[in-house]
PDB file of C-alpha atoms in Angstrom:
ATOM      1  CA  MET T   1     189.354 126.566  54.553  1.00 30.00           C
ATOM      2  CA  PHE T   2     187.860 129.946  56.090  1.00 29.00           C
ATOM      3  CA  SER T   3     187.280 132.851  53.760  1.00 32.00           C
ATOM      4  CA  LEU T   4     189.450 135.709  54.110  1.00 28.00           C
ATOM      5  CA  LYS T   5     186.592 138.017  55.412  1.00 28.00           C
ATOM      6  CA  ALA T   6     186.115 135.999  58.549  1.00 32.00           C
ATOM      7  CA  LEU T   7     187.801 137.786  61.561  1.00 30.00           C
ATOM      8  CA  ARG T   8     189.767 135.299  63.540  1.00 30.00           C
ATOM      9  CA  THR T   9     189.130 135.995  67.163  1.00 31.00           C
ATOM     10  CA  ALA T  10     192.158 134.826  69.322  1.00 30.00           C
ATOM     11  CA  ALA T  11     190.205 134.800  72.828  1.00 31.00           C
ATOM     12  CA  GLY T  12     189.038 131.678  73.938  1.00 34.00           C
ATOM     13  CA  ILE T  13     189.825 128.217  75.227  1.00 30.00           C
ATOM     14  CA  ALA T  14     193.184 127.404  75.394  1.00 33.00           C
ATOM     15  CA  LEU T  15     194.317 123.838  74.221  1.00 34.00           C
ATOM     16  CA  LEU T  16     193.757 121.687  77.181  1.00 37.00           C
ATOM     17  CA  SER T  17     194.772 118.366  75.823  1.00 37.00           C
ATOM     18  CA  ALA T  18     198.036 118.570  77.842  1.00 33.00           C
ATOM     19  CA  GLY T  19     195.790 117.899  80.884  1.00 36.00           C
ATOM     20  CA  ALA T  20     193.894 114.763  79.404  1.00 40.00           C
ATOM     21  CA  LEU T  21     190.934 113.700  81.229  1.00 40.00           C
ATOM     22  CA  PHE T  22     190.510 110.140  82.203  1.00 37.00           C
ATOM     23  CA  SER T  23     186.815 108.083  82.498  1.00 37.00           C
ATOM     24  CA  SER T  24     186.240 105.627  85.159  1.00 35.00           C
ATOM     25  CA  VAL T  25     185.319 103.002  82.716  1.00 37.00           C
ATOM     26  CA  GLN T  26     187.660  99.801  83.606  1.00 37.00           C
ATOM     27  CA  ALA T  27     188.713  97.247  80.822  1.00 37.00           C
ATOM     28  CA  ALA T  28     190.015  93.698  81.648  1.00 38.00           C
ATOM     29  CA  GLU T  29     192.098  93.959  78.423  1.00 47.00           C
ATOM     30  CA  GLY T  30     193.776  97.137  79.354  1.00 64.00           C
ATOM     31  CA  GLN T  31     193.068  98.683  75.669  1.00 92.00           C
ATOM     32  CA  VAL T  32     192.256 102.310  75.638  1.00 95.00           C
ATOM     33  CA  LEU T  33     190.206 104.129  73.259  1.00 97.00           C
ATOM     34  CA  ARG T  34     191.785 107.830  72.782  1.00 97.00           C
ATOM     35  CA  VAL T  35     188.974 110.429  72.689  1.00 98.00           C
ATOM     36  CA  GLY T  36     189.534 113.932  71.423  1.00 97.00           C
ATOM     37  CA  ALA T  37     186.468 116.539  72.571  1.00 96.00           C
ATOM     38  CA  GLU T  38     185.777 120.170  72.679  1.00 93.00           C
ATOM     39  CA  PRO T  39     185.036 121.026  76.256  1.00 93.00           C
ATOM     40  CA  SER T  40     182.339 123.870  76.008  1.00 90.00           C
ATOM     41  CA  TYR T  41     179.358 122.584  73.621  1.00 90.00           C
ATOM     42  CA  ALA T  42     176.866 121.806  76.011  1.00 91.00           C
ATOM     43  CA  PRO T  43     174.880 119.348  76.539  1.00 94.00           C
ATOM     44  CA  PHE T  44     177.144 117.206  74.111  1.00 95.00           C
ATOM     45  CA  GLU T  45     180.509 118.064  76.184  1.00 95.00           C
ATOM     46  CA  PHE T  46     181.329 120.349  79.120  1.00 94.00           C
ATOM     47  CA  MET T  47     182.800 120.638  82.390  1.00 92.00           C
ATOM     48  CA  ASP T  48     180.290 119.972  85.079  1.00 91.00           C
ATOM     49  CA  GLU T  49     180.928 122.834  87.526  1.00 87.00           C
ATOM     50  CA  GLN T  50     180.209 120.936  90.737  1.00 90.00           C
ATOM     51  CA  THR T  51     182.216 117.724  89.943  1.00 91.00           C
ATOM     52  CA  LYS T  52     184.737 119.626  87.630  1.00 88.00           C
ATOM     53  CA  GLN T  53     184.600 116.429  85.398  1.00 92.00           C
ATOM     54  CA  LEU T  54     183.957 116.427  81.715  1.00 94.00           C
ATOM     55  CA  THR T  55     180.329 115.283  80.813  1.00 96.00           C
ATOM     56  CA  GLY T  56     177.529 115.405  78.276  1.00 96.00           C
ATOM     57  CA  PHE T  57     175.672 113.342  75.941  1.00 97.00           C
ATOM     58  CA  ASP T  58     178.669 112.709  73.668  1.00 98.00           C
ATOM     59  CA  ILE T  59     180.974 111.918  76.640  1.00 98.00           C
ATOM     60  CA  GLU T  60     178.382 109.342  77.928  1.00 98.00           C
ATOM     61  CA  LEU T  61     177.742 107.977  74.378  1.00 98.00           C
ATOM     62  CA  ILE T  62     181.372 107.295  73.645  1.00 98.00           C
ATOM     63  CA  GLU T  63     182.004 105.940  77.236  1.00 98.00           C
ATOM     64  CA  ALA T  64     179.041 103.483  76.584  1.00 98.00           C
ATOM     65  CA  ILE T  65     180.514 102.513  73.352  1.00 98.00           C
ATOM     66  CA  ALA T  66     183.920 101.980  74.704  1.00 98.00           C
ATOM     67  CA  LYS T  67     182.549  99.748  77.696  1.00 97.00           C
ATOM     68  CA  ALA T  68     180.413  97.717  74.977  1.00 98.00           C
ATOM     69  CA  GLU T  69     183.642  96.826  73.051  1.00 97.00           C
ATOM     70  CA  GLY T  70     185.925  96.030  76.239  1.00 96.00           C
ATOM     71  CA  TYR T  71     187.605  99.357  76.161  1.00 96.00           C
ATOM     72  CA  SER T  72     188.610 101.994  78.948  1.00 94.00           C
ATOM     73  CA  MET T  73     188.589 105.522  77.493  1.00 94.00           C
ATOM     74  CA  GLU T  74     191.183 108.535  77.896  1.00 95.00           C
ATOM     75  CA  VAL T  75     189.650 111.972  76.892  1.00 96.00           C
ATOM     76  CA  SER T  76     191.879 115.017  75.532  1.00 96.00           C
ATOM     77  CA  THR T  77     190.258 118.260  75.247  1.00 95.00           C
ATOM     78  CA  MET T  78     191.091 120.634  72.448  1.00 94.00           C
ATOM     79  CA  PRO T  79     189.524 123.338  70.267  1.00 93.00           C
ATOM     80  CA  PHE T  80     187.124 122.013  67.869  1.00 92.00           C
ATOM     81  CA  ASP T  81     189.140 123.055  64.896  1.00 91.00           C
ATOM     82  CA  ALA T  82     192.092 121.209  66.415  1.00 95.00           C
ATOM     83  CA  LEU T  83     190.135 117.906  66.378  1.00 97.00           C
ATOM     84  CA  ILE T  84     190.568 116.791  62.841  1.00 97.00           C
ATOM     85  CA  PRO T  85     194.537 117.441  62.732  1.00 97.00           C
ATOM     86  CA  ALA T  86     194.955 115.587  66.089  1.00 98.00           C
ATOM     87  CA  LEU T  87     193.347 112.398  64.188  1.00 98.00           C
ATOM     88  CA  PHE T  88     196.148 112.924  61.487  1.00 97.00           C
ATOM     89  CA  THR T  89     198.770 113.108  63.924  1.00 97.00           C
ATOM     90  CA  ASN T  90     197.540 109.860  65.582  1.00 96.00           C
ATOM     91  CA  THR T  91     197.011 111.898  69.051  1.00 97.00           C
ATOM     92  CA  ILE T  92     193.704 110.448  69.397  1.00 98.00           C
ATOM     93  CA  ASP T  93     191.518 107.645  67.723  1.00 98.00           C
ATOM     94  CA  VAL T  94     188.263 109.259  67.653  1.00 98.00           C
ATOM     95  CA  ALA T  95     186.897 112.828  67.617  1.00 98.00           C
ATOM     96  CA  LEU T  96     183.428 113.776  68.711  1.00 93.00           C
ATOM     97  CA  SER T  97     181.871 117.198  69.450  1.00 92.00           C
ATOM     98  CA  ALA T  98     178.614 117.138  67.704  1.00 93.00           C
ATOM     99  CA  MET T  99     180.422 117.008  64.492  1.00 94.00           C
ATOM    100  CA  THR T 100     178.318 117.403  61.488  1.00 92.00           C
ATOM    101  CA  ILE T 101     178.885 114.461  58.691  1.00 96.00           C
ATOM    102  CA  THR T 102     179.407 116.867  55.318  1.00 93.00           C
ATOM    103  CA  GLU T 103     181.046 116.173  52.074  1.00 93.00           C
ATOM    104  CA  GLU T 104     184.081 118.096  52.975  1.00 93.00           C
ATOM    105  CA  ARG T 105     184.997 116.335  55.911  1.00 95.00           C
ATOM    106  CA  LEU T 106     184.400 113.109  54.374  1.00 97.00           C
ATOM    107  CA  LYS T 107     187.483 113.742  52.098  1.00 96.00           C
ATOM    108  CA  ARG T 108     189.595 114.104  55.036  1.00 96.00           C
ATOM    109  CA  VAL T 109     188.040 111.603  57.718  1.00 98.00           C
ATOM    110  CA  ASP T 110     185.749 108.518  58.160  1.00 98.00           C
ATOM    111  CA  PHE T 111     182.294 108.947  60.304  1.00 98.00           C
ATOM    112  CA  SER T 112     180.606 106.165  62.001  1.00 98.00           C
ATOM    113  CA  GLU T 113     176.999 105.689  61.650  1.00 97.00           C
ATOM    114  CA  PRO T 114     174.766 108.865  62.351  1.00 97.00           C
ATOM    115  CA  TYR T 115     174.237 109.267  66.197  1.00 97.00           C
ATOM    116  CA  TYR T 116     172.164 112.320  66.418  1.00 95.00           C
ATOM    117  CA  GLU T 117     169.858 114.549  63.890  1.00 93.00           C
ATOM    118  CA  SER T 118     170.310 118.347  64.247  1.00 93.00           C
ATOM    119  CA  GLY T 119     170.164 121.376  62.431  1.00 93.00           C
ATOM    120  CA  LEU T 120     171.242 125.171  62.662  1.00 96.00           C
ATOM    121  CA  THR T 121     169.310 127.831  64.019  1.00 97.00           C
ATOM    122  CA  ILE T 122     169.909 131.684  64.666  1.00 98.00           C
ATOM    123  CA  LEU T 123     170.015 133.540  67.782  1.00 98.00           C
ATOM    124  CA  ILE T 124     169.348 137.249  68.214  1.00 98.00           C
ATOM    125  CA  ARG T 125     168.731 139.791  70.794  1.00 98.00           C
ATOM    126  CA  GLN T 126     165.331 140.372  71.770  1.00 97.00           C
ATOM    127  CA  GLU T 127     165.628 144.012  70.912  1.00 97.00           C
ATOM    128  CA  ASP T 128     166.288 143.315  67.497  1.00 97.00           C
ATOM    129  CA  LYS T 129     163.085 140.977  66.793  1.00 95.00           C
ATOM    130  CA  ASP T 130     161.430 143.674  64.676  1.00 96.00           C
ATOM    131  CA  LYS T 131     164.213 144.066  62.482  1.00 96.00           C
ATOM    132  CA  ILE T 132     165.385 140.675  61.981  1.00 97.00           C
ATOM    133  CA  LYS T 133     162.779 138.014  61.393  1.00 95.00           C
ATOM    134  CA  SER T 134     164.575 135.520  59.159  1.00 95.00           C
ATOM    135  CA  VAL T 135     168.126 134.748  57.921  1.00 96.00           C
ATOM    136  CA  ALA T 136     167.376 136.972  54.562  1.00 96.00           C
ATOM    137  CA  ASP T 137     167.294 140.172  57.112  1.00 96.00           C
ATOM    138  CA  LEU T 138     171.154 139.242  58.275  1.00 97.00           C
ATOM    139  CA  LYS T 139     172.571 140.291  54.665  1.00 96.00           C
ATOM    140  CA  ASN T 140     175.627 142.507  55.236  1.00 97.00           C
ATOM    141  CA  GLU T 141     175.330 142.041  58.988  1.00 97.00           C
ATOM    142  CA  THR T 142     177.956 140.752  61.312  1.00 98.00           C
ATOM    143  CA  ILE T 143     177.424 137.188  62.688  1.00 98.00           C
ATOM    144  CA  CYS T 144     179.234 135.215  65.368  1.00 98.00           C
ATOM    145  CA  VAL T 145     180.072 131.730  64.986  1.00 97.00           C
ATOM    146  CA  GLN T 146     182.356 128.885  66.578  1.00 94.00           C
ATOM    147  CA  ILE T 147     185.472 128.159  64.169  1.00 93.00           C
ATOM    148  CA  GLY T 148     185.448 125.145  61.906  1.00 90.00           C
ATOM    149  CA  THR T 149     181.438 124.447  62.323  1.00 92.00           C
ATOM    150  CA  THR T 150     179.034 124.264  59.980  1.00 93.00           C
ATOM    151  CA  GLY T 151     177.401 127.534  61.314  1.00 95.00           C
ATOM    152  CA  ALA T 152     180.722 129.375  60.400  1.00 95.00           C
ATOM    153  CA  PHE T 153     180.548 127.476  56.940  1.00 93.00           C
ATOM    154  CA  TYR T 154     176.892 128.679  56.457  1.00 95.00           C
ATOM    155  CA  ALA T 155     177.541 132.016  57.530  1.00 96.00           C
ATOM    156  CA  GLU T 156     180.389 132.681  55.352  1.00 94.00           C
ATOM    157  CA  GLU T 157     178.892 130.511  52.251  1.00 94.00           C
ATOM    158  CA  GLN T 158     175.165 131.579  52.121  1.00 95.00           C
ATOM    159  CA  ILE T 159     174.636 135.044  53.891  1.00 95.00           C
ATOM    160  CA  GLU T 160     175.471 137.535  51.294  1.00 95.00           C
ATOM    161  CA  GLY T 161     178.043 140.289  52.441  1.00 95.00           C
ATOM    162  CA  SER T 162     178.327 138.752  55.989  1.00 95.00           C
ATOM    163  CA  THR T 163     181.287 139.825  58.124  1.00 96.00           C
ATOM    164  CA  VAL T 164     182.169 136.581  60.128  1.00 97.00           C
ATOM    165  CA  LYS T 165     183.410 136.854  63.791  1.00 97.00           C
ATOM    166  CA  GLN T 166     184.724 133.365  64.615  1.00 96.00           C
ATOM    167  CA  PHE T 167     185.319 132.150  68.302  1.00 96.00           C
ATOM    168  CA  ASN T 168     186.851 129.093  69.909  1.00 92.00           C
ATOM    169  CA  SER T 169     183.883 128.329  71.687  1.00 92.00           C
ATOM    170  CA  ALA T 170     179.961 128.618  71.426  1.00 93.00           C
ATOM    171  CA  PRO T 171     179.765 130.608  74.720  1.00 94.00           C
ATOM    172  CA  GLU T 172     181.980 132.960  73.419  1.00 96.00           C
ATOM    173  CA  SER T 173     179.990 133.688  70.495  1.00 96.00           C
ATOM    174  CA  TYR T 174     176.928 134.060  72.697  1.00 96.00           C
ATOM    175  CA  LEU T 175     178.534 136.489  74.920  1.00 96.00           C
ATOM    176  CA  GLU T 176     179.656 138.733  72.073  1.00 97.00           C
ATOM    177  CA  LEU T 177     176.163 138.532  70.714  1.00 97.00           C
ATOM    178  CA  LYS T 178     174.751 139.925  73.834  1.00 96.00           C
ATOM    179  CA  ALA T 179     177.608 142.605  74.112  1.00 96.00           C
ATOM    180  CA  GLY T 180     176.280 143.867  70.839  1.00 96.00           C
ATOM    181  CA  GLY T 181     179.275 142.816  68.714  1.00 97.00           C
ATOM    182  CA  CYS T 182     177.272 141.035  66.270  1.00 97.00           C
ATOM    183  CA  ARG T 183     173.723 141.143  65.140  1.00 97.00           C
ATOM    184  CA  ALA T 184     173.006 137.180  65.291  1.00 98.00           C
ATOM    185  CA  ALA T 185     174.877 133.966  66.341  1.00 98.00           C
ATOM    186  CA  ILE T 186     174.396 130.810  64.277  1.00 97.00           C
ATOM    187  CA  ASN T 187     175.036 127.346  65.922  1.00 96.00           C
ATOM    188  CA  ASP T 188     173.608 123.900  66.318  1.00 94.00           C
ATOM    189  CA  ARG T 189     169.791 123.957  67.418  1.00 94.00           C
ATOM    190  CA  PRO T 190     170.492 121.703  70.461  1.00 93.00           C
ATOM    191  CA  VAL T 191     173.414 123.705  71.596  1.00 94.00           C
ATOM    192  CA  ASN T 192     171.399 127.022  71.106  1.00 95.00           C
ATOM    193  CA  ASP T 193     168.565 125.519  72.894  1.00 94.00           C
ATOM    194  CA  TYR T 194     170.464 124.483  75.986  1.00 92.00           C
ATOM    195  CA  TYR T 195     171.899 127.910  76.206  1.00 94.00           C
ATOM    196  CA  LEU T 196     168.423 129.528  75.815  1.00 94.00           C
ATOM    197  CA  ALA T 197     167.332 127.441  78.957  1.00 91.00           C
ATOM    198  CA  THR T 198     170.279 128.949  80.989  1.00 86.00           C
ATOM    199  CA  ASN T 199     169.785 132.013  83.230  1.00 79.00           C
ATOM    200  CA  GLN T 200     172.645 133.297  81.112  1.00 85.00           C
ATOM    201  CA  SER T 201     170.416 134.025  77.922  1.00 90.00           C
ATOM    202  CA  ALA T 202     168.503 136.804  79.111  1.00 91.00           C
ATOM    203  CA  GLY T 203     167.825 139.057  76.406  1.00 95.00           C
ATOM    204  CA  ILE T 204     168.393 136.638  73.673  1.00 97.00           C
ATOM    205  CA  MET T 205     165.802 134.744  71.427  1.00 97.00           C
ATOM    206  CA  SER T 206     165.840 132.125  68.404  1.00 97.00           C
ATOM    207  CA  LEU T 207     164.608 132.853  65.163  1.00 96.00           C
ATOM    208  CA  PRO T 208     161.768 130.030  64.282  1.00 94.00           C
ATOM    209  CA  GLY T 209     162.969 127.034  62.067  1.00 92.00           C
ATOM    210  CA  THR T 210     165.959 125.746  61.267  1.00 92.00           C
ATOM    211  CA  LEU T 211     168.613 126.433  58.509  1.00 93.00           C
ATOM    212  CA  SER T 212     169.635 122.743  57.591  1.00 87.00           C
ATOM    213  CA  ALA T 213     169.380 119.268  58.761  1.00 89.00           C
ATOM    214  CA  GLU T 214     172.469 117.778  59.852  1.00 92.00           C
ATOM    215  CA  ASN T 215     173.444 114.379  61.101  1.00 95.00           C
ATOM    216  CA  TYR T 216     176.155 113.856  63.804  1.00 96.00           C
ATOM    217  CA  GLY T 217     179.093 111.319  63.574  1.00 98.00           C
ATOM    218  CA  ILE T 218     182.339 109.911  65.223  1.00 98.00           C
ATOM    219  CA  ALA T 219     185.168 110.903  63.119  1.00 98.00           C
ATOM    220  CA  VAL T 220     188.226 108.618  62.806  1.00 98.00           C
ATOM    221  CA  ASN T 221     191.545 108.684  60.754  1.00 97.00           C
ATOM    222  CA  LYS T 222     190.707 108.181  56.888  1.00 96.00           C
ATOM    223  CA  GLY T 223     191.030 104.280  56.498  1.00 96.00           C
ATOM    224  CA  ASN T 224     191.424 103.488  60.060  1.00 97.00           C
ATOM    225  CA  SER T 225     188.821 100.559  59.741  1.00 96.00           C
ATOM    226  CA  GLU T 226     189.770  98.937  62.792  1.00 96.00           C
ATOM    227  CA  ILE T 227     188.845 101.827  64.995  1.00 97.00           C
ATOM    228  CA  LEU T 228     185.748 102.587  62.773  1.00 98.00           C
ATOM    229  CA  ASN T 229     184.168  99.024  63.180  1.00 98.00           C
ATOM    230  CA  LEU T 230     184.871  99.099  66.612  1.00 98.00           C
ATOM    231  CA  VAL T 231     182.895 102.303  67.267  1.00 98.00           C
ATOM    232  CA  ASN T 232     180.003 101.031  64.842  1.00 98.00           C
ATOM    233  CA  SER T 233     179.863  97.758  66.608  1.00 98.00           C
ATOM    234  CA  GLY T 234     179.759  99.194  70.019  1.00 98.00           C
ATOM    235  CA  PHE T 235     177.067 101.672  68.849  1.00 98.00           C
ATOM    236  CA  ALA T 236     175.071  99.111  67.203  1.00 98.00           C
ATOM    237  CA  LYS T 237     175.308  96.950  70.782  1.00 98.00           C
ATOM    238  CA  ILE T 238     174.082 100.118  72.987  1.00 98.00           C
ATOM    239  CA  LYS T 239     171.161 100.759  70.476  1.00 97.00           C
ATOM    240  CA  ALA T 240     170.092  97.268  70.652  1.00 98.00           C
ATOM    241  CA  ASP T 241     170.484  97.067  74.841  1.00 97.00           C
ATOM    242  CA  GLY T 242     168.644 100.347  75.018  1.00 97.00           C
ATOM    243  CA  THR T 243     171.430 102.285  76.609  1.00 98.00           C
ATOM    244  CA  TYR T 244     171.371 104.706  73.752  1.00 97.00           C
ATOM    245  CA  ASP T 245     167.556 105.687  74.201  1.00 96.00           C
ATOM    246  CA  LYS T 246     168.158 106.023  77.920  1.00 96.00           C
ATOM    247  CA  LEU T 247     171.133 108.590  77.203  1.00 97.00           C
ATOM    248  CA  TYR T 248     168.921 110.439  74.656  1.00 95.00           C
ATOM    249  CA  GLN T 249     166.168 110.608  77.378  1.00 94.00           C
ATOM    250  CA  LYS T 250     168.534 111.991  79.976  1.00 94.00           C
ATOM    251  CA  TRP T 251     170.001 114.887  77.726  1.00 94.00           C
ATOM    252  CA  PHE T 252     167.272 115.575  75.383  1.00 89.00           C
ATOM    253  CA  GLY T 253     164.086 114.063  76.697  1.00 84.00           C
ATOM    254  CA  ALA T 254     161.658 111.674  74.592  1.00 69.00           C
ATOM    255  CA  LYS T 255     162.121 111.618  70.785  1.00 69.00           C
ATOM    256  CA  GLN T 256     159.355 113.597  68.952  1.00 57.00           C
TER     257      GLN T 256
END
C-alpha cells in the first residue's frame, strides 16, 4: 500500500491492454503464454520507434522461454501497478517488467528463478550536484518515482520527510525531474543508466553507488505451479544453450 503522503499523478500511460501485442513465435501445439508488461521501461520493455513493436530484454527473454517450451506468446501492455491485479483476475499468465522479488510481493504472487541482478540509483539535476551528494541530502525533499516500484517504496519508507510524486511511467518521472518538479528521481539502475545514455537526459546525472541490491523475477499467480514450472524449465533451457547470455550481451554488454 502507498502512504497517504504520496501524491498520485493521474497523467501518464493509459491502459493499453485492450490492444494486445502479439509476438511472431509459432508453436505447433497452439499453446499461448499470456504475458503482461509495462511498455515504457527501457531497456527491459519499450516500444521501438521505428518498428512500432514492443521490444527489450524482458520481451526477448520471455519470448525465448516460451519458444523453448513450445508455446507462442501474447503480450498485453498495462501500467506497472496493474500487472499483479491482472494475474489475480487470470487476464495474464505471467508478469514481467523488471519486477523485483520482495517479501511483500511474495505474499501475493510466486516468482520464477531470478533472472537479473539490479539495484536502485538516484538521479538529480546537474545544477544540484553541490547540494545533493547522497541520499541523506534528500531529507524533506520531493522525490519522483514510478507507481508500485521498489523506488517508490524506498522513497516513502527510507527518506525522512519526503514528499513522493508517483507517475505511471519512468519517463514521466524523468520529465518532472528535468522540469524542476522534484529534487531527485529514484529508479532501477539499468533503467536510469539507459536514460542517461539518451539525448533526452541533458542536465541530469546519477549519484554514485546503489541504494539496494535486488533480483528480478517473472511473477505468476500464487499457487500456479504449472505456469511457474513452465517458466523455470524454459529459463533453465535458454541458460544451458547460451541464449540467455546472448540476450544479456545484446542489451547490457558483457557481464562484469
